[in-house]
Tab-separated table of C-alpha atoms in Angstrom:
chain	number	residue	atom	x	y	z
A	2	UNK	CA	185.088	23.308	-120.560
A	3	UNK	CA	182.566	23.321	-117.726
A	4	UNK	CA	178.880	23.006	-118.451
A	5	UNK	CA	176.199	24.780	-116.496
A	6	UNK	CA	173.808	23.149	-114.113
A	7	UNK	CA	171.160	20.884	-115.576
A	8	UNK	CA	168.657	21.873	-112.907
A	9	UNK	CA	165.466	23.242	-114.417
A	10	UNK	CA	163.428	25.670	-112.355
A	11	UNK	CA	159.711	24.846	-112.248
A	12	UNK	CA	157.145	27.380	-113.409
A	13	UNK	CA	155.847	29.641	-110.657
A	14	UNK	CA	152.242	28.319	-110.701
A	15	UNK	CA	153.546	24.741	-110.598
A	16	UNK	CA	155.729	25.501	-107.561
A	17	UNK	CA	152.737	27.095	-105.830
A	18	UNK	CA	150.618	24.007	-106.585
A	19	UNK	CA	148.121	25.960	-108.702
A	20	UNK	CA	148.587	24.504	-112.192
A	21	UNK	CA	149.374	21.088	-113.624
A	22	UNK	CA	150.862	22.154	-116.953
A	23	UNK	CA	150.866	18.645	-118.430
A	24	UNK	CA	147.109	18.245	-117.821
A	25	UNK	CA	146.461	21.825	-118.997
A	26	UNK	CA	148.343	21.243	-122.262
A	27	UNK	CA	146.322	18.088	-122.870
A	28	UNK	CA	143.049	19.997	-122.316
A	29	UNK	CA	144.100	22.891	-124.529
A	30	UNK	CA	145.240	20.596	-127.341
A	31	UNK	CA	141.634	19.365	-127.685
A	32	UNK	CA	140.737	22.832	-128.967
A	33	UNK	CA	137.352	22.811	-127.181
A	34	UNK	CA	135.733	25.026	-124.604
A	35	UNK	CA	136.476	23.956	-121.026
A	36	UNK	CA	133.863	23.429	-118.314
A	37	UNK	CA	135.891	24.532	-115.292
A	38	UNK	CA	134.732	23.442	-111.816
A	39	UNK	CA	136.332	24.880	-108.676
A	40	UNK	CA	135.347	24.501	-105.018
A	41	UNK	CA	136.219	27.265	-102.555
A	42	UNK	CA	135.738	27.337	-98.786
A	43	UNK	CA	132.120	28.492	-99.043
A	44	UNK	CA	130.987	28.166	-102.650
A	45	UNK	CA	131.149	26.164	-105.847
A	46	UNK	CA	132.177	27.839	-109.090
A	47	UNK	CA	131.349	26.611	-112.601
A	48	UNK	CA	132.655	28.375	-115.704
A	49	UNK	CA	132.829	27.956	-119.451
A	50	UNK	CA	136.326	29.057	-120.493
A	51	UNK	CA	138.100	29.439	-123.822
A	52	UNK	CA	141.818	29.836	-124.450
A	53	UNK	CA	143.261	32.907	-126.132
A	54	UNK	CA	146.942	33.646	-126.829
A	55	UNK	CA	146.731	36.499	-124.293
A	56	UNK	CA	145.218	34.193	-121.650
A	57	UNK	CA	142.042	32.329	-120.783
A	58	UNK	CA	138.714	34.087	-121.332
A	59	UNK	CA	135.669	33.250	-119.212
A	60	UNK	CA	132.524	33.158	-121.333
A	61	UNK	CA	129.998	32.024	-118.695
A	62	UNK	CA	130.446	32.036	-114.928
A	63	UNK	CA	128.173	30.844	-112.110
A	64	UNK	CA	128.672	30.438	-108.377
A	65	UNK	CA	126.509	28.704	-105.808
A	66	UNK	CA	125.950	32.165	-104.261
A	67	UNK	CA	123.738	32.962	-107.284
A	68	UNK	CA	121.343	30.195	-106.237
A	69	UNK	CA	120.032	32.491	-103.494
A	70	UNK	CA	118.365	34.622	-106.194
A	71	UNK	CA	116.335	31.533	-107.113
A	72	UNK	CA	115.322	30.948	-103.486
A	73	UNK	CA	118.021	28.461	-102.387
A	74	UNK	CA	118.211	28.402	-98.574
A	75	UNK	CA	120.568	25.487	-97.912
A	76	UNK	CA	124.377	25.740	-97.925
A	77	UNK	CA	126.404	26.766	-100.939
A	78	UNK	CA	128.877	23.907	-100.800
A	79	UNK	CA	126.836	20.693	-100.545
A	80	UNK	CA	126.095	18.188	-103.321
A	81	UNK	CA	122.630	19.650	-103.991
A	82	UNK	CA	124.093	23.149	-104.412
A	83	UNK	CA	126.814	21.705	-106.658
A	84	UNK	CA	124.215	20.099	-108.927
A	85	UNK	CA	122.148	23.286	-109.120
A	86	UNK	CA	125.264	25.371	-109.869
A	87	UNK	CA	126.117	23.107	-112.812
A	88	UNK	CA	122.486	23.159	-113.944
A	89	UNK	CA	122.399	26.977	-113.842
A	90	UNK	CA	125.748	27.363	-115.630
A	91	UNK	CA	124.682	25.027	-118.423
A	92	UNK	CA	121.353	26.834	-118.852
A	93	UNK	CA	123.256	30.118	-119.258
A	94	UNK	CA	125.643	28.445	-121.736
A	95	UNK	CA	122.787	27.024	-123.812
A	96	UNK	CA	121.255	30.519	-124.038
A	97	UNK	CA	124.578	31.665	-125.538
A	98	UNK	CA	124.431	28.691	-127.968
A	99	UNK	CA	127.295	26.833	-126.276
A	100	UNK	CA	126.424	23.148	-126.448
A	101	UNK	CA	129.673	21.287	-125.735
A	102	UNK	CA	132.636	21.539	-123.364
A	103	UNK	CA	135.385	19.410	-121.814
A	104	UNK	CA	135.634	19.006	-118.039
A	105	UNK	CA	138.541	20.755	-116.279
A	106	UNK	CA	138.860	19.923	-112.554
A	107	UNK	CA	142.294	21.483	-112.115
A	108	UNK	CA	144.384	19.917	-109.356
A	109	UNK	CA	141.421	18.297	-107.567
A	110	UNK	CA	141.451	14.530	-107.183
A	111	UNK	CA	138.819	12.754	-109.255
A	112	UNK	CA	136.523	10.970	-106.766
A	113	UNK	CA	133.419	9.012	-107.732
A	114	UNK	CA	130.230	10.744	-106.569
A	115	UNK	CA	131.998	13.935	-105.461
A	116	UNK	CA	130.679	17.499	-105.679
A	117	UNK	CA	132.686	18.030	-108.860
A	118	UNK	CA	130.703	15.296	-110.565
A	119	UNK	CA	127.455	16.652	-109.097
A	120	UNK	CA	128.218	19.891	-110.991
A	121	UNK	CA	128.832	17.830	-114.145
A	122	UNK	CA	125.558	15.922	-113.678
A	123	UNK	CA	123.684	19.211	-113.307
A	124	UNK	CA	125.231	20.543	-116.507
A	125	UNK	CA	124.549	17.328	-118.433
A	126	UNK	CA	120.937	17.142	-117.175
A	127	UNK	CA	120.501	20.730	-118.335
A	128	UNK	CA	121.547	19.791	-121.886
A	129	UNK	CA	125.267	20.622	-122.080
A	130	UNK	CA	127.342	17.901	-123.756
A	131	UNK	CA	130.309	17.010	-121.502
A	132	UNK	CA	132.119	13.714	-122.153
A	133	UNK	CA	131.895	11.605	-118.967
A	134	UNK	CA	131.245	8.135	-117.595
A	135	UNK	CA	127.830	7.800	-115.900
A	136	UNK	CA	129.249	5.479	-113.228
A	137	UNK	CA	131.232	8.344	-111.667
A	138	UNK	CA	128.196	10.623	-111.142
A	139	UNK	CA	126.514	10.796	-107.699
A	140	UNK	CA	123.184	9.056	-107.056
A	141	UNK	CA	119.959	10.976	-107.573
A	142	UNK	CA	119.032	10.477	-103.895
A	143	UNK	CA	122.225	12.247	-102.792
A	144	UNK	CA	121.756	15.062	-105.284
A	145	UNK	CA	118.216	15.942	-104.217
A	146	UNK	CA	119.040	15.677	-100.497
A	147	UNK	CA	117.029	12.555	-99.596
A	148	UNK	CA	119.875	11.286	-97.414
A	149	UNK	CA	119.829	14.518	-95.369
A	150	UNK	CA	116.046	14.371	-94.933
A	151	UNK	CA	116.248	10.728	-93.818
A	152	UNK	CA	119.049	11.538	-91.386
A	153	UNK	CA	117.076	14.467	-89.934
A	154	UNK	CA	114.127	12.163	-89.251
A	155	UNK	CA	116.302	10.021	-86.958
A	156	UNK	CA	117.270	13.018	-84.782
A	157	UNK	CA	115.495	14.601	-81.848
A	158	UNK	CA	114.304	18.217	-82.076
A	159	UNK	CA	117.249	19.428	-79.982
A	160	UNK	CA	119.749	17.624	-82.242
A	161	UNK	CA	118.083	19.040	-85.358
A	162	UNK	CA	118.297	22.566	-83.917
A	163	UNK	CA	121.989	22.025	-83.173
A	164	UNK	CA	123.096	20.304	-86.401
A	165	UNK	CA	120.872	22.207	-88.834
A	166	UNK	CA	120.877	25.628	-87.175
A	167	UNK	CA	121.807	27.440	-90.403
A	168	UNK	CA	118.945	25.759	-92.276
A	169	UNK	CA	116.532	26.708	-89.460
A	170	UNK	CA	117.826	30.293	-89.447
A	171	UNK	CA	116.833	30.631	-93.093
A	172	UNK	CA	113.450	28.984	-92.528
A	173	UNK	CA	114.240	25.603	-94.080
A	174	UNK	CA	113.423	22.333	-92.347
A	175	UNK	CA	115.988	19.624	-93.217
A	176	UNK	CA	113.162	17.145	-93.820
A	177	UNK	CA	111.912	19.454	-96.614
A	178	UNK	CA	115.244	19.671	-98.471
A	179	UNK	CA	114.104	17.381	-101.305
A	180	UNK	CA	111.030	19.534	-102.038
A	181	UNK	CA	113.092	22.709	-101.724
A	182	UNK	CA	115.684	21.338	-104.177
A	183	UNK	CA	112.966	20.464	-106.706
A	184	UNK	CA	111.303	23.885	-106.471
A	185	UNK	CA	114.617	25.748	-106.973
A	186	UNK	CA	115.501	23.540	-109.955
A	187	UNK	CA	112.070	24.204	-111.509
A	188	UNK	CA	112.483	27.946	-110.962
A	189	UNK	CA	115.884	27.925	-112.751
A	190	UNK	CA	114.354	25.874	-115.587
A	191	UNK	CA	111.408	28.272	-115.853
A	192	UNK	CA	113.469	31.471	-115.863
A	193	UNK	CA	116.233	30.345	-118.254
A	194	UNK	CA	114.318	28.273	-120.799
């Protein structure tokens, strides 16, 4: 009596490299809302997601593109934008009386001080309770753009025009990034509190 093959075909999303089912099952077994952070080619996305038998349901969603409505002129993918995206998402969640979530980074590698953890720091600073270790969060000087302002001061005017052309196009001097960051954060705080 011959037995069939013991080869087990992987799930479609696993084959495509989109879902780690073992990590997903572990997150879902906690029975908590998930704070989902994703980074695309141009933007950062932060969401509060719950699981339903029919599929996941997004309760709150924010992208770094939304920061433009609060006056953000710098890029949508840097650490400062990541922090502000997390801050904005958490403010929206707190308005809906969501106070706690578990971090879901998907298939991204967990790197200390990365944009993913800048989003988490923004959410935590806003008041959302997300279990984390403070040592993995980026420094305050990197979040508010001090390192970019210091770097811009070492460049000549021609180099600044070349390397920060998109900032200049939008009327933002790289040396003013720290002040710009603070004003956008205050505006989000003011409008959503």
